[in-house]
Amino acid sequence: MRGFQVVACAMALALFGLTGQASAADAVPQKQDEAYTALIKKHLVDPRFTTELVDHMPASDTVPSPLKFFGRIPGTPGELTYAKDIERYYQELAKTSPRVKFWTVGKSEEGRDQVVIAIADEATLKDLDKYKAQLAALGDPRKTTPAEAKAIIKTAKPIYWITSGIHSPETGGPEMLIELAYRLAIEETPLVQNIRNNVITFITPVVEVDGREKIVDTYYYGKKTGKPKPPLVYWGKYVAHDNNRDGMGQYLKLTQNITAGVLEWHPTVLHDLHEAQSYLYVSTGTGPYNPELDPVQSQEWWLLGETELTEMAKRKVPGVFTYGYYDGWVPNYLFWIANAHNSLGRFYEVQSYGPDIQKDLKLPPTTTSREWYRQNPPLPSVDWGPRNNTNIQESALLFALDRVAKDREVYLDTYYVKNQHAVDGGRTGTVNAWVIPADQTAKLNVVDMINDVRRQGLEVSTADAAFTAGGVKVAQGDYVIRADQPYRTLADLYFSIQNYPAANPRPYDDTGWTMQYMRNVAMKTVKDPAVLKQPMTLLTADVTPKGAISGAGSTILVNHTGDNELVTFRFRLKDVKMLAAEKAFEAGGKQYAAGTFIIPNAPRAVVEKAAADLGLKGEAVAAAPDVKSHALTLPRIGYLHSWLRTQDEGWWRAALDHYGVPYAYLADTKARAGDLRKKFDVIIYPTVGSSARDQVVGVAMNGDVPIPYKKSELTPNLGVLDSADDIRGGLGADGLAELQKFVKAGGTLIGDGSTVDMLANYGIAAGVTTAVPPELYTKGALMRGVFTDQASPIAYGYVGKELPIYFADAPVITIATPGQSGFGGGGGQAGGAGARIAQNITPNAVPGHVSPWPTPEQPAKRDAEPAAPVETAPPASRQGGAEPTQRPRTVMAFPAQADTILLSGMLEGGQALSRKALIVDVPDGKGHMVLFGLRPYWRWQTQGSYFLGFNAILNWDHLDAGAPPPPKAADKAAAKPAD
């Protein structure tokens, strides 16, 4: 209760305005930089957007100001700063001020530094390691008693880590942080002295350093040439906006670097800066708040958030609010790395920096209305400039830093309390441990998950001997994640089953993400504290299984387990002949699954080395098994992207790169040139995330001025992944026709999302339609997929008839029956029913219905769904024309029973998905289109469905394997309706 009482007391103090303004009499006289101060006033286009904290700039004889270093100040209209130059300035601050320390936290994918500076008083920086150790001690109540914690809190100092620039088009945060760093280092007002003496401020000015250089390039290209500037097609190597959705998957270097920093330094606060609201949003969220969070956590959001709202309102700065944006549900954002590790994660959203002045910026009534949470609303019209942006967020940050400095012990105490609650909850709560059996079919996928959570700080042990606890049988070597550890919060967030009742406010992002479901890994929850007394050994390094080939003989068999390393194995041994078994079989007393790799006349040393490196097991036998098989012919892969948007396709590229699948990367505009079949066997065309029409049109061919995207003197940071002299024109009708020619000539086209909509709506995928059911309301949830054709090569390696899959909200696929055209359907976003579902103030009183997912030890009462007929559209009778000779083959569909569809997240109107197709193999001429309604590669989280795509690649020229024979003429005649 101690932590809650302190929080409540401090919140009351903040609400009653005891922060106050520093009086002029309290200020330490300091020489002012008159030129800098004059520029602040000059560039501020509306005087309402300032405070006494930022309307001036002191002078320093030893530390260079931004004006002296850059020749301009942050907030100068028409100017942006490269990340490399911000880094140079931070290095100069560290050289010239004993109050600043600089270091790098890691590299980006393109090799740029990700940096941090620490700012505090000189004595604190000299003892930085001491303060670091104190925070680490507060972070582990297993080693630090409450009495010891109380003593530490008296002398420890919070770390307040400010990050910015993760979203590259949001340019103001990095600019403002140039100035804030200087101000914190040299200003001598009581407020800044209080911050330096009681808080250690960390600043990472640009998180996405690769994207920052690109946005500055494109801005100056437009400014200097007067021509249309290129869109920011790429931010980092893989994704754009989704770089702030990597908090759970943690594939991107930027996420890994910040996580490593959190684990090393145990920051008290991690504060991320963004630009998407007018004029300043301080994060709390509309809810529902994630129920796995300690209640102290969400109370802290409000505790600190009220500080900025109150202080800015006292100074009549308009448009500062909280609550009415974002929800507080999904833990995939950068700042949630802090929340998952019991620190305080928060963010700002401010009006865009520009950097050009926006005269008469108008806002709609929905933005300017006075609401209970927005008592200080934005204005209907205002002149907005970059200095407005700098002033409003720099002022708010100074107030927040000052509050944490004044209430230093409060925030250190709540940090300790949250860690204490996590440990105690593991001992006395309802869940005491999670067990992941080591002996699963896809053992390497299990290891991958174990290593991923370990790198995020979760402690994982292995059972020293077999035991039973809480009715759960644990084998020797099984992985045990104890719940009595500080980062148990992370385990709760990742392993719980999400339930998001539809009556809540509209979700901001995904509603379901249960890790073991997305990874297709079996996990058991132990509800018995006796598990904590069982002998187990803590893992101190990544698990690295060693593969091997056993037995003797000239043929090697590698069972298809669904382990993603199998695709690496095939492409690494590109010169080795391999076959795929088309049915399950037995050899040497062992059962092998359909899809098993058969290597006749195997070069054992070569195969054995690859298997050992990848952790794969294989068996050598005297002769090839007597089972029907086909060659695993390595395809020439073309990877098609749009210049319109590369957000989602990057996650496909990440998977291909990680698992060593080579491809040629080309833009949609190049598809129009034709001859695709001469160059490629497989074309991967992931979702563009647009309408079908926009995907075809691409970057509009407006005007006669080309829009280049390439490396040049003006744009030295563009053209890293792809380049063009003119990115306009998109795929076009010609490109769409060329894709169809490619398939008819024997190629395989693989796509998901908007690509499926496009191929269906333009009649390329015959017999397939997509629609937006008006009754459907869902967003990013985990659902039950039922294999309707397990003989398809796409299903190789998957055990059982069902698989948890990620479904965004579209496309919803219907397969036409014979005699019906495949043209029709619609595009756009699903979830129209959401507008008709009224919010109530207690939506969680009636939880949504989620269906249980069975485990081998505890099977659910319901049997797996049978391979029921996929829902098809009714035939259009007597419309003329010959019936198609090739028909779509549905490999996976939603269950027939609507109440068994949802596994984790939110779903309303599930009957609209009943028996709808999730994976369709559409034959056309000599080739195939493999269309995914699910998202097989989603944000480095859905490793359990990766092999659905890998199977399509590996078996590209034998996707007909296992298909039922076409109906005979007599059967067709009998199936025709009577006159």
PDB file of C-alpha atoms in Angstrom, residues 120-211:
ATOM      1  CA  ALA A 120      23.443  16.092 -14.601  1.00  0.00           C
ATOM      2  CA  ASP A 121      25.566  18.084 -12.193  1.00  0.00           C
ATOM      3  CA  GLU A 122      29.278  17.428 -12.396  1.00  0.00           C
ATOM      4  CA  ALA A 123      29.469  15.404  -9.187  1.00  0.00           C
ATOM      5  CA  THR A 124      26.651  13.121 -10.293  1.00  0.00           C
ATOM      6  CA  LEU A 125      28.272  12.350 -13.625  1.00  0.00           C
ATOM      7  CA  LYS A 126      31.532  11.493 -11.899  1.00  0.00           C
ATOM      8  CA  ASP A 127      29.613   8.953  -9.806  1.00  0.00           C
ATOM      9  CA  LEU A 128      27.378   7.728 -12.625  1.00  0.00           C
ATOM     10  CA  ASP A 129      28.254   4.074 -12.009  1.00  0.00           C
ATOM     11  CA  LYS A 130      27.161   4.426  -8.380  1.00  0.00           C
ATOM     12  CA  TYR A 131      23.742   5.725  -9.373  1.00  0.00           C
ATOM     13  CA  LYS A 132      23.486   3.030 -12.003  1.00  0.00           C
ATOM     14  CA  ALA A 133      24.109   0.369  -9.348  1.00  0.00           C
ATOM     15  CA  GLN A 134      21.510   1.907  -7.033  1.00  0.00           C
ATOM     16  CA  LEU A 135      18.808   1.746  -9.698  1.00  0.00           C
ATOM     17  CA  ALA A 136      19.749  -1.855 -10.443  1.00  0.00           C
ATOM     18  CA  ALA A 137      19.373  -2.664  -6.753  1.00  0.00           C
ATOM     19  CA  LEU A 138      15.905  -1.097  -6.686  1.00  0.00           C
ATOM     20  CA  GLY A 139      15.070  -3.192  -9.742  1.00  0.00           C
ATOM     21  CA  ASP A 140      15.490  -6.530  -7.957  1.00  0.00           C
ATOM     22  CA  PRO A 141      13.635  -6.913  -4.643  1.00  0.00           C
ATOM     23  CA  ARG A 142      14.934 -10.496  -4.381  1.00  0.00           C
ATOM     24  CA  LYS A 143      18.319  -8.983  -3.522  1.00  0.00           C
ATOM     25  CA  THR A 144      17.238  -5.695  -1.941  1.00  0.00           C
ATOM     26  CA  THR A 145      15.069  -5.684   1.168  1.00  0.00           C
ATOM     27  CA  PRO A 146      12.479  -2.946   1.761  1.00  0.00           C
ATOM     28  CA  ALA A 147      14.719  -1.450   4.447  1.00  0.00           C
ATOM     29  CA  GLU A 148      17.689  -1.409   2.072  1.00  0.00           C
ATOM     30  CA  ALA A 149      15.529   0.081  -0.657  1.00  0.00           C
ATOM     31  CA  LYS A 150      14.397   2.859   1.672  1.00  0.00           C
ATOM     32  CA  ALA A 151      18.005   3.772   2.387  1.00  0.00           C
ATOM     33  CA  ILE A 152      18.945   3.684  -1.304  1.00  0.00           C
ATOM     34  CA  ILE A 153      16.016   5.897  -2.256  1.00  0.00           C
ATOM     35  CA  LYS A 154      17.322   8.623   0.055  1.00  0.00           C
ATOM     36  CA  THR A 155      20.448   9.092  -2.097  1.00  0.00           C
ATOM     37  CA  ALA A 156      19.634   7.572  -5.499  1.00  0.00           C
ATOM     38  CA  LYS A 157      18.659   9.673  -8.513  1.00  0.00           C
ATOM     39  CA  PRO A 158      16.087   8.818 -11.183  1.00  0.00           C
ATOM     40  CA  ILE A 159      17.106   8.483 -14.798  1.00  0.00           C
ATOM     41  CA  TYR A 160      14.679  10.256 -17.129  1.00  0.00           C
ATOM     42  CA  TRP A 161      15.406   8.984 -20.659  1.00  0.00           C
ATOM     43  CA  ILE A 162      13.986  11.091 -23.498  1.00  0.00           C
ATOM     44  CA  THR A 163      13.870   9.530 -26.970  1.00  0.00           C
ATOM     45  CA  SER A 164      12.745  11.044 -30.240  1.00  0.00           C
ATOM     46  CA  GLY A 165      12.838  10.662 -33.992  1.00  0.00           C
ATOM     47  CA  ILE A 166      11.637   7.073 -34.180  1.00  0.00           C
ATOM     48  CA  HIS A 167       9.027   8.259 -36.693  1.00  0.00           C
ATOM     49  CA  SER A 168      11.091  10.015 -39.299  1.00  0.00           C
ATOM     50  CA  PRO A 169       8.453  12.446 -40.678  1.00  0.00           C
ATOM     51  CA  GLU A 170       7.968  13.738 -37.128  1.00  0.00           C
ATOM     52  CA  THR A 171      10.909  16.090 -37.328  1.00  0.00           C
ATOM     53  CA  GLY A 172      10.506  18.442 -34.360  1.00  0.00           C
ATOM     54  CA  GLY A 173      11.669  16.313 -31.438  1.00  0.00           C
ATOM     55  CA  PRO A 174      15.286  15.999 -32.616  1.00  0.00           C
ATOM     56  CA  GLU A 175      15.437  19.745 -33.273  1.00  0.00           C
ATOM     57  CA  MET A 176      14.044  20.641 -29.860  1.00  0.00           C
ATOM     58  CA  LEU A 177      16.397  18.236 -28.102  1.00  0.00           C
ATOM     59  CA  ILE A 178      19.374  20.112 -29.529  1.00  0.00           C
ATOM     60  CA  GLU A 179      18.257  23.117 -27.523  1.00  0.00           C
ATOM     61  CA  LEU A 180      17.047  21.268 -24.439  1.00  0.00           C
ATOM     62  CA  ALA A 181      20.430  19.576 -24.043  1.00  0.00           C
ATOM     63  CA  TYR A 182      22.228  22.921 -24.176  1.00  0.00           C
ATOM     64  CA  ARG A 183      19.775  24.558 -21.794  1.00  0.00           C
ATOM     65  CA  LEU A 184      20.068  21.753 -19.234  1.00  0.00           C
ATOM     66  CA  ALA A 185      23.855  21.942 -19.427  1.00  0.00           C
ATOM     67  CA  ILE A 186      24.341  25.686 -18.978  1.00  0.00           C
ATOM     68  CA  GLU A 187      21.241  27.359 -17.514  1.00  0.00           C
ATOM     69  CA  GLU A 188      21.389  28.386 -13.829  1.00  0.00           C
ATOM     70  CA  THR A 189      17.736  29.012 -12.985  1.00  0.00           C
ATOM     71  CA  PRO A 190      16.480  27.238  -9.840  1.00  0.00           C
ATOM     72  CA  LEU A 191      14.287  24.953 -11.945  1.00  0.00           C
ATOM     73  CA  VAL A 192      17.140  23.749 -14.165  1.00  0.00           C
ATOM     74  CA  GLN A 193      19.492  23.449 -11.197  1.00  0.00           C
ATOM     75  CA  ASN A 194      16.887  21.331  -9.445  1.00  0.00           C
ATOM     76  CA  ILE A 195      16.710  19.049 -12.487  1.00  0.00           C
ATOM     77  CA  ARG A 196      20.507  18.711 -12.788  1.00  0.00           C
ATOM     78  CA  ASN A 197      20.941  18.065  -9.068  1.00  0.00           C
ATOM     79  CA  ASN A 198      18.184  15.495  -8.655  1.00  0.00           C
ATOM     80  CA  VAL A 199      17.655  13.784 -12.028  1.00  0.00           C
ATOM     81  CA  ILE A 200      20.003  12.211 -14.526  1.00  0.00           C
ATOM     82  CA  THR A 201      18.585  13.167 -17.916  1.00  0.00           C
ATOM     83  CA  PHE A 202      19.347  10.821 -20.799  1.00  0.00           C
ATOM     84  CA  ILE A 203      18.615  12.045 -24.321  1.00  0.00           C
ATOM     85  CA  THR A 204      18.574   9.982 -27.511  1.00  0.00           C
ATOM     86  CA  PRO A 205      17.661  12.645 -30.060  1.00  0.00           C
ATOM     87  CA  VAL A 206      17.118  10.337 -33.032  1.00  0.00           C
ATOM     88  CA  VAL A 207      16.098   6.710 -32.622  1.00  0.00           C
ATOM     89  CA  GLU A 208      15.561   5.973 -36.350  1.00  0.00           C
ATOM     90  CA  VAL A 209      18.820   7.513 -37.544  1.00  0.00           C
ATOM     91  CA  ASP A 210      18.592   6.004 -41.039  1.00  0.00           C
ATOM     92  CA  GLY A 211      15.172   7.502 -41.624  1.00  0.00           C
TER      93      GLY A 211
END
